Amino acid sequence: MPLRVTFVAAARSSPLLAERFEDDRPLDQAGWDEVLRGAGELRPLAAADLRYCSPTPRSRATGDALGYAPLVQLALRDCDMGRWRGLTLGEAMAREPASVDAWLADPRSTPHGGESLLAFISRVGGWLDTRPAADGRIVAVAEPSVIRAALVYVLKAPPATYWNIDVRPLSATTVTGRAGRWNLRVDGAPAQTARP
């Protein structure tokens, strides 16, 4: 039986345009309200064999609020953004426009002094590949960036694809398989049958 890993995106701690690199702020009231609204659909994932989370306060709080009691996994931390840590993309662009352009264009670049996009994707993929098949079902609450990295890895897509994946707060994304052979699983509402 293949391993099944469901990633749940952490609730938001700020408006989208105010998102900061390696944001370590806790959930704000709007984030808590989001978790309460989404709990009905996401709480059943607590039945997973193993429950993990990114080390960020909002990932841990989201997992705890959903009843997962997740274990922190350092490999699921956000990309190391070096001296840009805590900045918004706009702030980094205002300070170092050429460096931001280089970072966005080349997945191997590290103008911020941290981790490259390619290394980040590989780290998250390595975490996936080291999950033993005997683990069965796993749920992992993570930052949207971590989930995007996992999807690029699973799909064996070019690293630039990372910028084209939108992961919404409290969305659930499932991958199935084993080391080196992963599939994206899309669950949705059953198709409506037309009535005569």
mmCIF file of C-alpha atoms in Angstrom:
data_model
loop_
_atom_site.group_PDB
_atom_site.id
_atom_site.type_symbol
_atom_site.label_atom_id
_atom_site.label_comp_id
_atom_site.label_asym_id
_atom_site.label_seq_id
_atom_site.Cartn_x
_atom_site.Cartn_y
_atom_site.Cartn_z
ATOM 1 C CA MET A 1 0.000 0.000 0.000
ATOM 2 C CA PRO A 2 1.474 3.395 -0.930
ATOM 3 C CA LEU A 3 2.235 6.027 1.637
ATOM 4 C CA ARG A 4 -0.298 8.854 1.790
ATOM 5 C CA VAL A 5 0.856 12.297 2.916
ATOM 6 C CA THR A 6 -1.688 15.101 3.275
ATOM 7 C CA PHE A 7 -0.257 18.577 3.642
ATOM 8 C CA VAL A 8 -2.497 21.124 5.375
ATOM 9 C CA ALA A 9 -1.517 24.750 4.832
ATOM 10 C CA ALA A 10 -1.182 26.737 8.049
ATOM 11 C CA ALA A 11 -3.750 29.423 8.735
ATOM 12 C CA ARG A 12 -2.637 32.914 7.834
ATOM 13 C CA SER A 13 -1.098 35.292 10.349
ATOM 14 C CA SER A 14 -1.253 38.367 8.104
ATOM 15 C CA PRO A 15 -2.792 39.624 4.854
ATOM 16 C CA LEU A 16 -1.211 38.079 1.734
ATOM 17 C CA LEU A 17 0.694 41.211 0.722
ATOM 18 C CA ALA A 18 2.122 41.529 4.237
ATOM 19 C CA GLU A 19 3.563 37.974 4.204
ATOM 20 C CA ARG A 20 7.136 37.988 5.402
ATOM 21 C CA PHE A 21 10.021 35.661 4.579
ATOM 22 C CA GLU A 22 10.367 33.061 7.338
ATOM 23 C CA ASP A 23 7.423 34.618 9.173
ATOM 24 C CA ASP A 24 7.495 33.468 12.783
ATOM 25 C CA ARG A 25 4.514 35.460 14.010
ATOM 26 C CA PRO A 26 1.710 33.550 15.754
ATOM 27 C CA LEU A 27 -1.813 33.295 14.384
ATOM 28 C CA ASP A 28 -3.771 36.512 14.679
ATOM 29 C CA GLN A 29 -7.505 36.584 15.393
ATOM 30 C CA ALA A 30 -8.376 36.247 11.702
ATOM 31 C CA GLY A 31 -6.177 33.136 11.527
ATOM 32 C CA TRP A 32 -7.881 31.587 14.552
ATOM 33 C CA ASP A 33 -11.266 32.343 12.996
ATOM 34 C CA GLU A 34 -10.118 30.614 9.766
ATOM 35 C CA VAL A 35 -9.109 27.514 11.710
ATOM 36 C CA LEU A 36 -12.459 27.376 13.496
ATOM 37 C CA ARG A 37 -14.334 27.686 10.179
ATOM 38 C CA GLY A 38 -12.249 24.966 8.505
ATOM 39 C CA ALA A 39 -12.062 22.590 11.470
ATOM 40 C CA GLY A 40 -15.061 20.492 10.454
ATOM 41 C CA GLU A 41 -13.472 19.376 7.194
ATOM 42 C CA LEU A 42 -9.880 19.119 8.454
ATOM 43 C CA ARG A 43 -10.333 17.580 11.902
ATOM 44 C CA PRO A 44 -10.845 14.012 10.547
ATOM 45 C CA LEU A 45 -7.220 14.082 9.334
ATOM 46 C CA ALA A 46 -6.244 13.727 13.013
ATOM 47 C CA ALA A 47 -6.851 9.987 12.499
ATOM 48 C CA ALA A 48 -3.614 9.814 10.455
ATOM 49 C CA ASP A 49 -0.974 7.368 11.666
ATOM 50 C CA LEU A 50 1.555 10.203 12.072
ATOM 51 C CA ARG A 51 0.991 13.952 12.464
ATOM 52 C CA TYR A 52 3.735 16.498 11.802
ATOM 53 C CA CYS A 53 4.140 20.242 11.401
ATOM 54 C CA SER A 54 6.595 22.918 10.357
ATOM 55 C CA PRO A 55 8.364 24.596 13.288
ATOM 56 C CA THR A 56 6.610 27.952 12.792
ATOM 57 C CA PRO A 57 4.232 29.154 15.520
ATOM 58 C CA ARG A 58 1.314 29.346 13.103
ATOM 59 C CA SER A 59 1.851 25.794 11.791
ATOM 60 C CA ARG A 60 2.045 24.403 15.323
ATOM 61 C CA ALA A 61 -1.004 26.409 16.430
ATOM 62 C CA THR A 62 -3.004 25.330 13.363
ATOM 63 C CA GLY A 63 -2.158 21.663 13.996
ATOM 64 C CA ASP A 64 -2.990 21.910 17.692
ATOM 65 C CA ALA A 65 -6.292 23.712 17.018
ATOM 66 C CA LEU A 66 -7.282 20.945 14.588
ATOM 67 C CA GLY A 67 -6.573 18.288 17.218
ATOM 68 C CA TYR A 68 -3.522 16.823 15.459
ATOM 69 C CA ALA A 69 -1.014 17.253 18.330
ATOM 70 C CA PRO A 70 1.709 17.355 15.630
ATOM 71 C CA LEU A 71 5.407 16.661 16.060
ATOM 72 C CA VAL A 72 7.695 19.412 14.779
ATOM 73 C CA GLN A 73 9.830 18.439 11.782
ATOM 74 C CA LEU A 74 12.799 20.746 11.158
ATOM 75 C CA ALA A 75 13.028 19.512 7.554
ATOM 76 C CA LEU A 76 9.623 21.141 6.980
ATOM 77 C CA ARG A 77 10.867 24.597 7.943
ATOM 78 C CA ASP A 78 10.524 27.471 5.505
ATOM 79 C CA CYS A 79 13.312 28.365 3.084
ATOM 80 C CA ASP A 80 16.270 30.006 4.837
ATOM 81 C CA MET A 81 16.116 33.562 3.520
ATOM 82 C CA GLY A 82 19.329 34.806 5.103
ATOM 83 C CA ARG A 83 19.380 38.572 5.548
ATOM 84 C CA TRP A 84 15.904 38.883 4.003
ATOM 85 C CA ARG A 85 14.347 37.012 6.930
ATOM 86 C CA GLY A 86 11.397 38.986 8.270
ATOM 87 C CA LEU A 87 11.081 41.197 5.174
ATOM 88 C CA THR A 88 8.219 41.264 2.699
ATOM 89 C CA LEU A 89 9.079 40.729 -0.959
ATOM 90 C CA GLY A 90 8.425 44.445 -1.533
ATOM 91 C CA GLU A 91 10.834 45.433 1.231
ATOM 92 C CA ALA A 92 13.552 43.154 -0.124
ATOM 93 C CA MET A 93 12.952 44.551 -3.627
ATOM 94 C CA ALA A 94 13.240 48.138 -2.355
ATOM 95 C CA ARG A 95 16.574 47.346 -0.657
ATOM 96 C CA GLU A 96 18.161 45.016 -3.229
ATOM 97 C CA PRO A 97 16.261 45.030 -6.536
ATOM 98 C CA ALA A 98 19.009 43.360 -8.594
ATOM 99 C CA SER A 99 19.463 40.639 -5.959
ATOM 100 C CA VAL A 100 15.736 39.890 -5.837
ATOM 101 C CA ASP A 101 15.606 39.707 -9.640
ATOM 102 C CA ALA A 102 18.546 37.280 -9.638
ATOM 103 C CA TRP A 103 16.907 35.151 -6.926
ATOM 104 C CA LEU A 104 13.603 34.977 -8.820
ATOM 105 C CA ALA A 105 15.338 34.100 -12.107
ATOM 106 C CA ASP A 106 17.871 31.480 -10.944
ATOM 107 C CA PRO A 107 16.782 28.649 -8.589
ATOM 108 C CA ARG A 108 20.433 28.070 -7.603
ATOM 109 C CA SER A 109 21.098 31.655 -6.512
ATOM 110 C CA THR A 110 21.444 32.767 -2.896
ATOM 111 C CA PRO A 111 21.899 36.551 -3.026
ATOM 112 C CA HIS A 112 20.303 36.805 0.427
ATOM 113 C CA GLY A 113 22.968 34.552 1.937
ATOM 114 C CA GLY A 114 20.524 31.789 2.808
ATOM 115 C CA GLU A 115 19.221 28.700 1.021
ATOM 116 C CA SER A 116 18.622 28.461 -2.731
ATOM 117 C CA LEU A 117 15.191 27.548 -4.053
ATOM 118 C CA LEU A 118 16.673 24.360 -5.495
ATOM 119 C CA ALA A 119 18.160 23.362 -2.119
ATOM 120 C CA PHE A 120 14.830 24.138 -0.401
ATOM 121 C CA ILE A 121 12.884 21.935 -2.849
ATOM 122 C CA SER A 122 15.440 19.151 -2.410
ATOM 123 C CA ARG A 123 15.274 19.359 1.394
ATOM 124 C CA VAL A 124 11.482 19.071 1.456
ATOM 125 C CA GLY A 125 11.591 16.274 -1.153
ATOM 126 C CA GLY A 126 14.210 14.480 0.913
ATOM 127 C CA TRP A 127 11.860 14.574 3.901
ATOM 128 C CA LEU A 128 9.132 12.985 1.777
ATOM 129 C CA ASP A 129 11.470 10.318 0.428
ATOM 130 C CA THR A 130 12.594 9.275 3.904
ATOM 131 C CA ARG A 131 9.079 8.514 5.179
ATOM 132 C CA PRO A 132 8.885 4.733 5.616
ATOM 133 C CA ALA A 133 6.050 3.107 3.674
ATOM 134 C CA ALA A 134 4.942 1.465 6.915
ATOM 135 C CA ASP A 135 3.954 4.913 8.203
ATOM 136 C CA GLY A 136 0.678 4.598 6.242
ATOM 137 C CA ARG A 137 -1.176 7.896 6.465
ATOM 138 C CA ILE A 138 0.569 11.125 7.425
ATOM 139 C CA VAL A 139 -0.754 14.641 7.907
ATOM 140 C CA ALA A 140 1.696 17.549 7.923
ATOM 141 C CA VAL A 141 0.732 21.143 8.698
ATOM 142 C CA ALA A 142 3.173 23.378 6.870
ATOM 143 C CA GLU A 143 3.742 26.817 5.471
ATOM 144 C CA PRO A 144 2.404 27.312 1.923
ATOM 145 C CA SER A 145 5.992 27.672 0.661
ATOM 146 C CA VAL A 146 6.859 24.209 2.004
ATOM 147 C CA ILE A 147 3.828 22.691 0.278
ATOM 148 C CA ARG A 148 4.754 24.393 -3.011
ATOM 149 C CA ALA A 149 8.269 22.953 -2.710
ATOM 150 C CA ALA A 150 6.831 19.477 -2.055
ATOM 151 C CA LEU A 151 4.590 19.711 -5.117
ATOM 152 C CA VAL A 152 7.441 20.777 -7.393
ATOM 153 C CA TYR A 153 9.433 17.805 -6.101
ATOM 154 C CA VAL A 154 6.564 15.308 -6.450
ATOM 155 C CA LEU A 155 5.740 16.416 -9.983
ATOM 156 C CA LYS A 156 9.432 16.528 -10.980
ATOM 157 C CA ALA A 157 8.643 19.955 -12.382
ATOM 158 C CA PRO A 158 11.227 22.617 -13.221
ATOM 159 C CA PRO A 159 12.046 24.700 -10.106
ATOM 160 C CA ALA A 160 10.544 27.816 -11.739
ATOM 161 C CA THR A 161 7.144 26.084 -11.403
ATOM 162 C CA TYR A 162 7.338 26.926 -7.696
ATOM 163 C CA TRP A 163 6.310 30.518 -8.476
ATOM 164 C CA ASN A 164 3.153 29.329 -10.287
ATOM 165 C CA ILE A 165 1.636 27.252 -7.483
ATOM 166 C CA ASP A 166 -0.893 28.939 -5.225
ATOM 167 C CA VAL A 167 -1.468 27.273 -1.853
ATOM 168 C CA ARG A 168 -4.330 28.774 0.109
ATOM 169 C CA PRO A 169 -4.460 28.809 3.921
ATOM 170 C CA LEU A 170 -6.042 25.654 5.365
ATOM 171 C CA SER A 171 -6.087 23.893 2.003
ATOM 172 C CA ALA A 172 -5.303 20.188 1.992
ATOM 173 C CA THR A 173 -3.053 18.627 -0.659
ATOM 174 C CA THR A 174 -2.386 14.891 -0.783
ATOM 175 C CA VAL A 175 0.489 13.021 -2.382
ATOM 176 C CA THR A 176 0.759 9.244 -2.524
ATOM 177 C CA GLY A 177 3.568 6.859 -3.332
ATOM 178 C CA ARG A 178 7.041 6.140 -2.026
ATOM 179 C CA ALA A 179 10.582 7.467 -2.346
ATOM 180 C CA GLY A 180 11.206 8.693 -5.875
ATOM 181 C CA ARG A 181 7.715 7.763 -7.100
ATOM 182 C CA TRP A 182 5.126 10.239 -5.956
ATOM 183 C CA ASN A 183 1.731 11.166 -7.346
ATOM 184 C CA LEU A 184 -0.428 14.191 -6.712
ATOM 185 C CA ARG A 185 -3.894 13.156 -5.603
ATOM 186 C CA VAL A 186 -6.736 15.560 -6.322
ATOM 187 C CA ASP A 187 -9.842 14.963 -4.274
ATOM 188 C CA GLY A 188 -12.914 16.966 -5.046
ATOM 189 C CA ALA A 189 -16.625 16.827 -4.791
ATOM 190 C CA PRO A 190 -18.155 14.095 -6.963
ATOM 191 C CA ALA A 191 -19.405 15.301 -10.325
ATOM 192 C CA GLN A 192 -23.048 16.291 -10.324
ATOM 193 C CA THR A 193 -25.148 14.109 -12.561
ATOM 194 C CA ALA A 194 -27.564 15.914 -14.788
ATOM 195 C CA ARG A 195 -31.198 15.353 -14.022
ATOM 196 C CA PRO A 196 -33.532 14.552 -16.913
#
